Short mmCIF file of N, CA and C and ligand atoms in Angstrom, two decimals:
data_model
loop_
_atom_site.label_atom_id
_atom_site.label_comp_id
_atom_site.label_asym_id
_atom_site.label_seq_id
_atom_site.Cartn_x
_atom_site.Cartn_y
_atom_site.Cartn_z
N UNK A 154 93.50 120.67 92.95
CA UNK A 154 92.21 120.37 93.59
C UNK A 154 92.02 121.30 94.79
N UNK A 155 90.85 121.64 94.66
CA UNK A 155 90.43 122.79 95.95
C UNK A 155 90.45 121.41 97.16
N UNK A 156 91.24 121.75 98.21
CA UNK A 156 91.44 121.64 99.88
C UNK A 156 89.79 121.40 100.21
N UNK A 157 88.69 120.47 99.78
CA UNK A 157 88.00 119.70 101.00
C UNK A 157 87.93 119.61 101.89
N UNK A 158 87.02 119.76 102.45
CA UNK A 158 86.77 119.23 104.14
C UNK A 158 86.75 118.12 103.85
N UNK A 159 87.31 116.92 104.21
CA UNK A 159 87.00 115.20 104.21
C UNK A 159 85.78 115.26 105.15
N UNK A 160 84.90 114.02 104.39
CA UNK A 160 83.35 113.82 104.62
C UNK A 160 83.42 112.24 105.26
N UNK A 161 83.07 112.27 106.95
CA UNK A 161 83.38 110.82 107.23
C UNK A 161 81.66 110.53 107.23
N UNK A 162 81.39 109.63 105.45
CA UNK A 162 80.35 109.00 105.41
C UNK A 162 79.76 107.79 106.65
N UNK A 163 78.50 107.92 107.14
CA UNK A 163 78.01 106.61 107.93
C UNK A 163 78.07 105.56 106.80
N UNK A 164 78.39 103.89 107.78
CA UNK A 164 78.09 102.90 106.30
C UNK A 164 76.88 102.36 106.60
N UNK A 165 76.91 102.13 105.50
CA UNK A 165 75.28 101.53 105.07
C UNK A 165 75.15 99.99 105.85
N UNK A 166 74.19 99.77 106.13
CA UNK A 166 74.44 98.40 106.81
C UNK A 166 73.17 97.51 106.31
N UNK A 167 73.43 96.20 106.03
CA UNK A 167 72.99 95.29 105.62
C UNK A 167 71.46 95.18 105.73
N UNK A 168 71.11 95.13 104.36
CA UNK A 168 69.65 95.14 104.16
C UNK A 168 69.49 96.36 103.17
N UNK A 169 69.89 97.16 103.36
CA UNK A 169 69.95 98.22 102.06
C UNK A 169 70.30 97.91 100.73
N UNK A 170 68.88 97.84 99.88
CA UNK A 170 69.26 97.01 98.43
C UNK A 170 70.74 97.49 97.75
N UNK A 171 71.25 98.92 98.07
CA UNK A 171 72.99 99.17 97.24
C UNK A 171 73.66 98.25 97.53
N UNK A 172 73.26 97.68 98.63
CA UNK A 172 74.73 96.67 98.87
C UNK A 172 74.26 95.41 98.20
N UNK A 173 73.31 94.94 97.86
CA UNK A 173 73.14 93.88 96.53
C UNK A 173 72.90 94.31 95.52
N UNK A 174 73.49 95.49 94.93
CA UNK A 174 73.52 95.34 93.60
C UNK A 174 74.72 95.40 92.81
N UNK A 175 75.26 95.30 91.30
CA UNK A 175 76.36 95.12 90.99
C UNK A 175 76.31 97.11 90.66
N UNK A 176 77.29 97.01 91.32
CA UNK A 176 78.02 98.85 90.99
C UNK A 176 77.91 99.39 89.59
N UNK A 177 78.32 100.18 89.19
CA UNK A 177 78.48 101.07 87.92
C UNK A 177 80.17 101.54 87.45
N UNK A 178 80.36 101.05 86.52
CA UNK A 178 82.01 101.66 86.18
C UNK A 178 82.30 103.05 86.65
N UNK A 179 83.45 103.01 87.19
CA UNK A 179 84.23 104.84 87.13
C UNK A 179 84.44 105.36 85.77
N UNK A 180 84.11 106.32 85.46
CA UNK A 180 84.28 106.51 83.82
C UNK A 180 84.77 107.94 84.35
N UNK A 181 84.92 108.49 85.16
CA UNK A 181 85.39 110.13 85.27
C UNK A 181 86.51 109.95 86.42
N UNK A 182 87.89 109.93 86.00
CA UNK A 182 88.60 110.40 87.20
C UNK A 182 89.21 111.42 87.45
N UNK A 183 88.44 112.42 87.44
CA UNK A 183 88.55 113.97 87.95
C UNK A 183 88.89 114.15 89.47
N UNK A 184 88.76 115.33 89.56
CA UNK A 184 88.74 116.18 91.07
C UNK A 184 87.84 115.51 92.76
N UNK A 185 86.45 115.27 91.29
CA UNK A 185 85.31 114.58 92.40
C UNK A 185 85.87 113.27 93.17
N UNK A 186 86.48 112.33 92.33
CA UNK A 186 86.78 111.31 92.25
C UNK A 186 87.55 111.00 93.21
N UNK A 187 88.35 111.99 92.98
CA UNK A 187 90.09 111.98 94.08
C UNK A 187 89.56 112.58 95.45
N UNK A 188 88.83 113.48 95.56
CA UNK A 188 87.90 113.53 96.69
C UNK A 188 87.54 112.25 97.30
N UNK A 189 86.64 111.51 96.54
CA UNK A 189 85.21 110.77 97.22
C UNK A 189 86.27 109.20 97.58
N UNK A 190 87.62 109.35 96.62
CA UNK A 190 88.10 108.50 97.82
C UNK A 190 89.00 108.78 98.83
N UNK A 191 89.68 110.37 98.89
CA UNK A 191 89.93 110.43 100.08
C UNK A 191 88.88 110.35 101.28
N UNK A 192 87.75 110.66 100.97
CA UNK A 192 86.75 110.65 101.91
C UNK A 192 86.59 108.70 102.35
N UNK A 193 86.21 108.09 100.57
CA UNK A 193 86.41 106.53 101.84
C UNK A 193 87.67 106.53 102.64
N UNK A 194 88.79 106.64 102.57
CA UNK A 194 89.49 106.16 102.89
C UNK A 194 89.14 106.58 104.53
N UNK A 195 89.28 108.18 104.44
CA UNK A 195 88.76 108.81 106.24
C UNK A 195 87.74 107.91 106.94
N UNK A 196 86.65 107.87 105.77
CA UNK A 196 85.49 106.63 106.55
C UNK A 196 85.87 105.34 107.27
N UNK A 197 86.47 104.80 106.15
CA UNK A 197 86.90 103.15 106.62
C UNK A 197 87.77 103.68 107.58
N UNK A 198 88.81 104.27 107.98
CA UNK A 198 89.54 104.17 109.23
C UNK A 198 88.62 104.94 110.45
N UNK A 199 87.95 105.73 110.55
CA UNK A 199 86.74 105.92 111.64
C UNK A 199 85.97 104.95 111.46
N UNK A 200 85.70 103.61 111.20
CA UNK A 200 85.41 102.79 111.39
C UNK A 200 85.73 101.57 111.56
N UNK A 201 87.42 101.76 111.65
CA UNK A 201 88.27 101.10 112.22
C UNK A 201 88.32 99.51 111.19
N UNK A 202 88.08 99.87 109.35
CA UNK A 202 88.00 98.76 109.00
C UNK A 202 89.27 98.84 107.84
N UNK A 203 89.41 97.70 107.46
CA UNK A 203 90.99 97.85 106.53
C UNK A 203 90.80 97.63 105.11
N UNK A 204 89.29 97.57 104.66
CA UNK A 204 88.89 97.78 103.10
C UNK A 204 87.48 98.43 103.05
N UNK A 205 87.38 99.03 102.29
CA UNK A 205 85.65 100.07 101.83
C UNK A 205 85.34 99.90 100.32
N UNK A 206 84.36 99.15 100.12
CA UNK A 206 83.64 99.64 99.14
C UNK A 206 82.38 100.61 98.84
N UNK A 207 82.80 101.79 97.39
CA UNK A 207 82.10 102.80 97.84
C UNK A 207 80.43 102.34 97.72
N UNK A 208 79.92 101.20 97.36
CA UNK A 208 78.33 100.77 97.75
C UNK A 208 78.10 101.14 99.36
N UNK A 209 79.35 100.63 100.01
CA UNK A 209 79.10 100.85 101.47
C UNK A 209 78.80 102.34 102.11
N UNK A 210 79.58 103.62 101.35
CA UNK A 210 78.35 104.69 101.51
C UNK A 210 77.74 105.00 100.52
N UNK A 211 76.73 104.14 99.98
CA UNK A 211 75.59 104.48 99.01
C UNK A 211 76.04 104.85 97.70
N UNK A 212 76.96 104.74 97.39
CA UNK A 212 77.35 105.32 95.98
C UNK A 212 77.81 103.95 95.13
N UNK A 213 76.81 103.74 94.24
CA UNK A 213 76.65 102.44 93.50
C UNK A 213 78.00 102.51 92.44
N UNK A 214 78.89 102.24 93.00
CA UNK A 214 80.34 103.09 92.14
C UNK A 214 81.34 101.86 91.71
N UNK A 215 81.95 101.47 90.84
CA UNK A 215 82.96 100.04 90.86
C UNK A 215 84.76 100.57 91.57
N UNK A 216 84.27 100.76 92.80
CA UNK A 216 85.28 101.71 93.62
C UNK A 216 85.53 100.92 94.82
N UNK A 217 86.95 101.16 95.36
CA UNK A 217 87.45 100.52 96.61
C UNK A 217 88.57 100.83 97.06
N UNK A 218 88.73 101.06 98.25
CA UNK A 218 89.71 101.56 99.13
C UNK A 218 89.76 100.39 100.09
N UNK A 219 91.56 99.73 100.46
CA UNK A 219 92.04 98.72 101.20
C UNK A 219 93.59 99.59 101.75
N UNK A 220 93.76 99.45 102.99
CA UNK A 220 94.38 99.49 103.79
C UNK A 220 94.60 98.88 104.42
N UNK A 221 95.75 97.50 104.33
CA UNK A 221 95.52 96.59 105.43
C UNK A 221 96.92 97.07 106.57
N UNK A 222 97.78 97.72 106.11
CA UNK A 222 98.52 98.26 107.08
C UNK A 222 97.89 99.01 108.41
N UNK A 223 96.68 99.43 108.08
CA UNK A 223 95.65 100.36 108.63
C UNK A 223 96.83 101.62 108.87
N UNK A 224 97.03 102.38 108.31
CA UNK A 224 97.87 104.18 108.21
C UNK A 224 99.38 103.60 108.38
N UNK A 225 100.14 102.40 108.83
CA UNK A 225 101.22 102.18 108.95
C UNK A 225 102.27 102.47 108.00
N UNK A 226 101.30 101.93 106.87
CA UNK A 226 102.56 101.86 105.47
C UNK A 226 101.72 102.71 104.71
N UNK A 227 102.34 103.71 104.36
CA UNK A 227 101.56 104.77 102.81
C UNK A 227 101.41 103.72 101.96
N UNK A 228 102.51 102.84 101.43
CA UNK A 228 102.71 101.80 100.48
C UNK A 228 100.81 101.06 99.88
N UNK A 229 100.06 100.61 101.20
CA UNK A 229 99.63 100.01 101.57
C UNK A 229 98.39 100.38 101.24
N UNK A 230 98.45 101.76 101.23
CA UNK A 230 97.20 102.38 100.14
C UNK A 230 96.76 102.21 98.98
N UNK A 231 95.51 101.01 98.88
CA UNK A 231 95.30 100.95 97.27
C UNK A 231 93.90 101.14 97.33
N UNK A 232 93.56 101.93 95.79
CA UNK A 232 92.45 102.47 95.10
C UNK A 232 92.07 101.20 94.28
N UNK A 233 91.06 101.07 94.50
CA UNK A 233 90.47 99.24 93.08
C UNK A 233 89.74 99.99 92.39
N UNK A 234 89.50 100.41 91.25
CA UNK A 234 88.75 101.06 90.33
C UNK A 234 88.39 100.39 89.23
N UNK A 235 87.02 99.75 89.15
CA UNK A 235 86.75 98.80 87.86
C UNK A 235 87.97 97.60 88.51
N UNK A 236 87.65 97.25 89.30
CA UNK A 236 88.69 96.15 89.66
C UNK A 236 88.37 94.78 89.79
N UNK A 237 89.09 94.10 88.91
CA UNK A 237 88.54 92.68 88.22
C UNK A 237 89.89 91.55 89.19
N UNK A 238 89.29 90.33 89.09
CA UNK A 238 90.35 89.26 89.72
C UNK A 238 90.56 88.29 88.35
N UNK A 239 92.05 88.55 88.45
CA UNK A 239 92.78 87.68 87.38
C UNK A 239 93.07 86.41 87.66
N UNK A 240 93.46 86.30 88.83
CA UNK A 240 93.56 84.36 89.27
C UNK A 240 93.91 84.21 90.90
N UNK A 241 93.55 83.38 91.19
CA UNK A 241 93.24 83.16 92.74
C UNK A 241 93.99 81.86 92.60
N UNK A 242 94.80 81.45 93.94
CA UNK A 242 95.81 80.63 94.45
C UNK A 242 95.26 79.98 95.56
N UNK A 243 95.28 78.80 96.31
CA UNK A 243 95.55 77.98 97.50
C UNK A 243 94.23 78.42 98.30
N UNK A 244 94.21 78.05 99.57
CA UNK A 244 93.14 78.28 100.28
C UNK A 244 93.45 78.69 101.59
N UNK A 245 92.77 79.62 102.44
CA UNK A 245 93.17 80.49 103.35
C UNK A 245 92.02 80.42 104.59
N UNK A 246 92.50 79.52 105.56
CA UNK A 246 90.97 79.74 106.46
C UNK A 246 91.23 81.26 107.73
N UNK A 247 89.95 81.34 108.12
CA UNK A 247 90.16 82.26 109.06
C UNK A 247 88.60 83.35 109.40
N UNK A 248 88.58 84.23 110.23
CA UNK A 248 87.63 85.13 110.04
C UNK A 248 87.36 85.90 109.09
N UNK A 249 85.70 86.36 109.17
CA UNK A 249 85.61 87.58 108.17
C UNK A 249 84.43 88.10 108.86
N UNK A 250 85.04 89.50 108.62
CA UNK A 250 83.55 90.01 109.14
C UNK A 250 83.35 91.63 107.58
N UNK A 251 82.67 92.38 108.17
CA UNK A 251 82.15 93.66 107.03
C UNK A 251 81.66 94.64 108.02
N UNK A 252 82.09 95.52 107.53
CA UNK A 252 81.83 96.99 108.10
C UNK A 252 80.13 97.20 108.38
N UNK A 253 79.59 96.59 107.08
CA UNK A 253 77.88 96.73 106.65
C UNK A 253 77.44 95.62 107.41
N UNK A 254 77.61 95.05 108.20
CA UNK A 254 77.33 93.79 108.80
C UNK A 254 77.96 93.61 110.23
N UNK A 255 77.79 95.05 110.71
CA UNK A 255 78.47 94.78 112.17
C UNK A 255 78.19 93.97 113.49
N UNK A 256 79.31 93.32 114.13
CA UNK A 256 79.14 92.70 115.04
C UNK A 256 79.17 90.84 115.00
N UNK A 257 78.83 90.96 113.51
CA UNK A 257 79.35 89.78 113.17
C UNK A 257 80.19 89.48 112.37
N UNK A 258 81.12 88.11 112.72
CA UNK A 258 82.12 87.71 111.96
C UNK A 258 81.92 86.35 111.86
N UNK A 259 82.52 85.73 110.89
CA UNK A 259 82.25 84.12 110.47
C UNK A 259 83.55 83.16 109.95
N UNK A 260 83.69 82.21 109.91
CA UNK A 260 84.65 81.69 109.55
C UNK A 260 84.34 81.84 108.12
N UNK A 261 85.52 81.58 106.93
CA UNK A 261 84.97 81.35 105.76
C UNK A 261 86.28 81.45 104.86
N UNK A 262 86.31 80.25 104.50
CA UNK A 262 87.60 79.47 103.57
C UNK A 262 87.90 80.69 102.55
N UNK A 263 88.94 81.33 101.90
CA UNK A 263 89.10 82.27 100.62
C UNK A 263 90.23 81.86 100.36
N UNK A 264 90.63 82.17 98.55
CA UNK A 264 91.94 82.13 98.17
C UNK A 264 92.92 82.81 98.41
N UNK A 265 94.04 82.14 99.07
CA UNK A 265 95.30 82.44 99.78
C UNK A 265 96.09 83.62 98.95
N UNK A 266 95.92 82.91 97.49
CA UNK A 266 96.89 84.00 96.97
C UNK A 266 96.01 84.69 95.82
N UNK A 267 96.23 86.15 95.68
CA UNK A 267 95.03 86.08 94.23
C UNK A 267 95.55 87.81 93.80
N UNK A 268 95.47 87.54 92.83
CA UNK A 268 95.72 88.73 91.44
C UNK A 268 94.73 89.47 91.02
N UNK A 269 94.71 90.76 91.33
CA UNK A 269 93.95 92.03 90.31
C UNK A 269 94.41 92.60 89.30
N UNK A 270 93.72 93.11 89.29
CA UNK A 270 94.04 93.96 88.10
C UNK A 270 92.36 95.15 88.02
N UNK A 271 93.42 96.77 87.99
CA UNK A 271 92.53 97.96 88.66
C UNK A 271 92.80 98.99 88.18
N UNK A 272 92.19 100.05 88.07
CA UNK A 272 92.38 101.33 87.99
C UNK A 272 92.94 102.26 89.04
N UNK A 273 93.52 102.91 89.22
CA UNK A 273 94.29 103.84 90.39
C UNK A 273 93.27 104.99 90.09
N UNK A 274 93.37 105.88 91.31
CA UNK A 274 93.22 107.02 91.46
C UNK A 274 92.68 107.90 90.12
N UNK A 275 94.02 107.82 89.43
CA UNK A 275 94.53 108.59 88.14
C UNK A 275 93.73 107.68 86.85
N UNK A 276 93.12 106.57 87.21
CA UNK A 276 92.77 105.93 85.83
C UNK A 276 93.54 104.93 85.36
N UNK A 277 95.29 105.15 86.03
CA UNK A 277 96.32 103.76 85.28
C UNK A 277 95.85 102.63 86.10
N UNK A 278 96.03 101.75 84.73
CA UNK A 278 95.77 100.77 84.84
C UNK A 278 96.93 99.83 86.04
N UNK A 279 97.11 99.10 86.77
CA UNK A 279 97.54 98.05 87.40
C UNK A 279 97.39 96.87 87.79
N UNK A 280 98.48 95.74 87.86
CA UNK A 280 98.17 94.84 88.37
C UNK A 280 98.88 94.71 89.67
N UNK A 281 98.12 93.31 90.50
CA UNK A 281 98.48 93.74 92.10
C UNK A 281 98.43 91.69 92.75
N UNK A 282 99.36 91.59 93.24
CA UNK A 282 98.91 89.93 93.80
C UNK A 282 98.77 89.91 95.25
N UNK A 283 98.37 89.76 95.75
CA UNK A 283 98.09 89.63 97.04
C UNK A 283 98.59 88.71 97.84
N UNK A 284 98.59 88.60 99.01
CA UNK A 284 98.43 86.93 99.94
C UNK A 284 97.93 87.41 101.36
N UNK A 285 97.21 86.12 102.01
CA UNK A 285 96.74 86.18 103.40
C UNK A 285 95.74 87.30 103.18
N UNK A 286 96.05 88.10 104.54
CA UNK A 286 95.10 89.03 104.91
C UNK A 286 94.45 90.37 103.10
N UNK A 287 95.47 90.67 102.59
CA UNK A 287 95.00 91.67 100.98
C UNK A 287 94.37 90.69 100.63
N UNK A 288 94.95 89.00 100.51
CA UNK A 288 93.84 88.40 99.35
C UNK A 288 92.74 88.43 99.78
N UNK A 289 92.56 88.11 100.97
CA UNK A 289 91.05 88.35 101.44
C UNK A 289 90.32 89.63 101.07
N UNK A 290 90.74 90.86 101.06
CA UNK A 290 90.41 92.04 101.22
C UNK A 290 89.59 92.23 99.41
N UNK A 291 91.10 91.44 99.10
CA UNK A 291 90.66 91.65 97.91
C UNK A 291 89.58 90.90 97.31
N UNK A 292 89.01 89.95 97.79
CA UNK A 292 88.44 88.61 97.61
C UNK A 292 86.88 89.25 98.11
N UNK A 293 87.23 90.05 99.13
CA UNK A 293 85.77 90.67 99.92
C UNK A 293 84.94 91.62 99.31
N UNK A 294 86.15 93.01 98.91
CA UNK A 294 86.09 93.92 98.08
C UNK A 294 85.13 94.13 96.62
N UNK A 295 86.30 92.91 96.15
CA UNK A 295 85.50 93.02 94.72
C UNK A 295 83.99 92.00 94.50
N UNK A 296 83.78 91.78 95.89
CA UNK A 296 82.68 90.75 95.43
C UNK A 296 81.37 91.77 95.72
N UNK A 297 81.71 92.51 96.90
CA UNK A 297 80.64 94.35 97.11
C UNK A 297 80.40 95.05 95.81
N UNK A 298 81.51 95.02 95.34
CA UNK A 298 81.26 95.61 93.72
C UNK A 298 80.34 94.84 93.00
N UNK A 299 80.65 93.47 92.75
CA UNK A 299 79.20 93.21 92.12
C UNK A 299 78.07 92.33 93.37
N UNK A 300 78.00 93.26 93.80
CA UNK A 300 76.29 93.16 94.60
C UNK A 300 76.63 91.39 95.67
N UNK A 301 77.80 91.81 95.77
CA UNK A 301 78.15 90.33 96.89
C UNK A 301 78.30 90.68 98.16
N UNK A 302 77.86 89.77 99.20
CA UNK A 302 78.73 90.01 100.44
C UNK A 302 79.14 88.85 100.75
N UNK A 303 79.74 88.37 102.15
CA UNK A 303 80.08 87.31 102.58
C UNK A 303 79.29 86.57 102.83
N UNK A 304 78.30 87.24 103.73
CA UNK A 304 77.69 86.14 104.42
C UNK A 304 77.00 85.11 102.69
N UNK A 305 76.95 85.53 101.64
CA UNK A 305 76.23 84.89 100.43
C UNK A 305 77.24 83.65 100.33
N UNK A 306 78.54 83.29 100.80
CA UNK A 306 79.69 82.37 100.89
C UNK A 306 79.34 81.37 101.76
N UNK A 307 78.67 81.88 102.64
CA UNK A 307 78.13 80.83 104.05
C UNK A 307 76.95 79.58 103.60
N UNK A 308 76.86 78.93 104.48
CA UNK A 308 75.88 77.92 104.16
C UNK A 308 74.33 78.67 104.78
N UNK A 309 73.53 78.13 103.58
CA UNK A 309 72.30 79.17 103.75
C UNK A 309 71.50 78.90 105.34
N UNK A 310 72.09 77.76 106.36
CA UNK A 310 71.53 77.39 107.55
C UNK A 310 72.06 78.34 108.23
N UNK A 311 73.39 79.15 108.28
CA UNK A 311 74.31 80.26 108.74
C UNK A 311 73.95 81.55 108.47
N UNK A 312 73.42 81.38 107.13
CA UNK A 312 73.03 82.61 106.63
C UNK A 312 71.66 83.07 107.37
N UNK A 313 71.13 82.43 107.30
CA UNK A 313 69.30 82.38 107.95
C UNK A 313 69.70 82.76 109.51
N UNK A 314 70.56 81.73 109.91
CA UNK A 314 70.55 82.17 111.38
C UNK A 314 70.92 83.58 111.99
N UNK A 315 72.04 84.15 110.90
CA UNK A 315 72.44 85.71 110.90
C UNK A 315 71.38 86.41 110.52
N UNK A 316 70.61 86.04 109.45
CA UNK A 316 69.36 87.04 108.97
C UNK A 316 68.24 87.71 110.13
N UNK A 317 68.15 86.10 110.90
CA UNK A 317 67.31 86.21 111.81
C UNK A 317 67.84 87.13 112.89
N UNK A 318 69.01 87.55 113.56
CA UNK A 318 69.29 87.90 114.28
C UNK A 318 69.08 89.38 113.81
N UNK A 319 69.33 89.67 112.91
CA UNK A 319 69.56 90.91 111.99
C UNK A 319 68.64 91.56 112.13
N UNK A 320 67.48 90.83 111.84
CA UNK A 320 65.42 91.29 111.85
C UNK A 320 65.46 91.57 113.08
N UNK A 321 66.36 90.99 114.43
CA UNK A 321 65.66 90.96 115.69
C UNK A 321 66.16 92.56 116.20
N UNK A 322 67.68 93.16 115.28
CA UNK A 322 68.12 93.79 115.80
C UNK A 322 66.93 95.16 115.14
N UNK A 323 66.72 94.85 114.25
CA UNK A 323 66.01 95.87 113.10
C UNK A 323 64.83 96.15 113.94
N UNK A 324 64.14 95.36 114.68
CA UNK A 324 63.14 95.39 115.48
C UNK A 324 63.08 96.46 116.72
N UNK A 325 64.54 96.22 116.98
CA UNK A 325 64.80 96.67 118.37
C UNK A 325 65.60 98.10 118.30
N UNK A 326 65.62 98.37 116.91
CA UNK A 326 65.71 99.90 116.43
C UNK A 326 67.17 100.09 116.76
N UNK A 327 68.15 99.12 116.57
CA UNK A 327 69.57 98.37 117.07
C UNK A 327 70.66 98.39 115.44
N UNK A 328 69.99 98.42 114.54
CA UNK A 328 70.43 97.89 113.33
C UNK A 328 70.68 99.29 112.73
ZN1 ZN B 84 82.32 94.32 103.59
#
């Protein structure tokens, strides 16, 4: 692969119809590919977040980059490609917030323990189980892929109240 400049994409932030819609399969894992996720990966850490889905820079793609080590562990680097959830375990309370949704975070119950199953980089296939902080990631991740976010988890009185704030920021040329 020709040496790239890595491209640190802006993310898209909430209200931009890509981020509600369901993505499109990876069907090419070429050169481009291995690029556009070294590039999420550069993104999500200049933005100081520990999972990216590529809807989040505009590319309607069934793609995802999680780092929850944030650069600590190489290990820790995973590619979700066409990445489906095989079974979810126990229940996990705590925060959540989204890169596309900055400034806010919410409480919001997810499964503690939970299983993928993904494409790498290269196209092989894998499976992957998670707990705590990955299951979440993973729980967050693949729901961006098909046209989900969190706040859609919240109670719609929570949801409204974030919306509203959202319009106020959109107003104020803030958003
Ligand atoms: Zn997110």
């Amino acid at each position: 692969m020709d040496a790239e400049p890595t491209m640190i994409y802006p993310i898209v932030k909430y209200g931009d119809p890509v981020l509600e819609t369901a993505a499109k399969p990876v069907t090419e894992f070429d050169d481009k590919l291995k690029q556009l996720v070294e590039d999420m990966f550069e993104s999500m850490y200049e933005a100081q977040g520990v999972g990216l889905a590529a809807p989040q820079i505009g590319f309607s793609l069934h793609l995802a980059v999680i780092d929850t080590s944030f650069k600590e562990d190489p290990s820790a680097k995973l590619v979700l490609a066409n990445a489906k959830i095989l079974s979810m375990e126990g229940k996990q309370a705590g925060g959540e917030g989204c890169l596309s949704i900055p400034e806010f975070r919410e409480n919001l119950a997810r499964a503690q323990r939970v299983t993928i199953r993904a494409q790498d980089v290269n196209g092989n296939w894998y499976e992957k189980t998670g707990e705590d902080l990955l299951a979440r990631a993973f729980q967050h991740e693949i729901d961006h892929l098909n046209g989900k976010l969190y706040i859609h988890h919240l109670s719609s009185l929570k949801r409204d109240m974030m919306k509203r704030k959202i319009k106020r920021l959109v107003r104020q040329g803030e958003w």
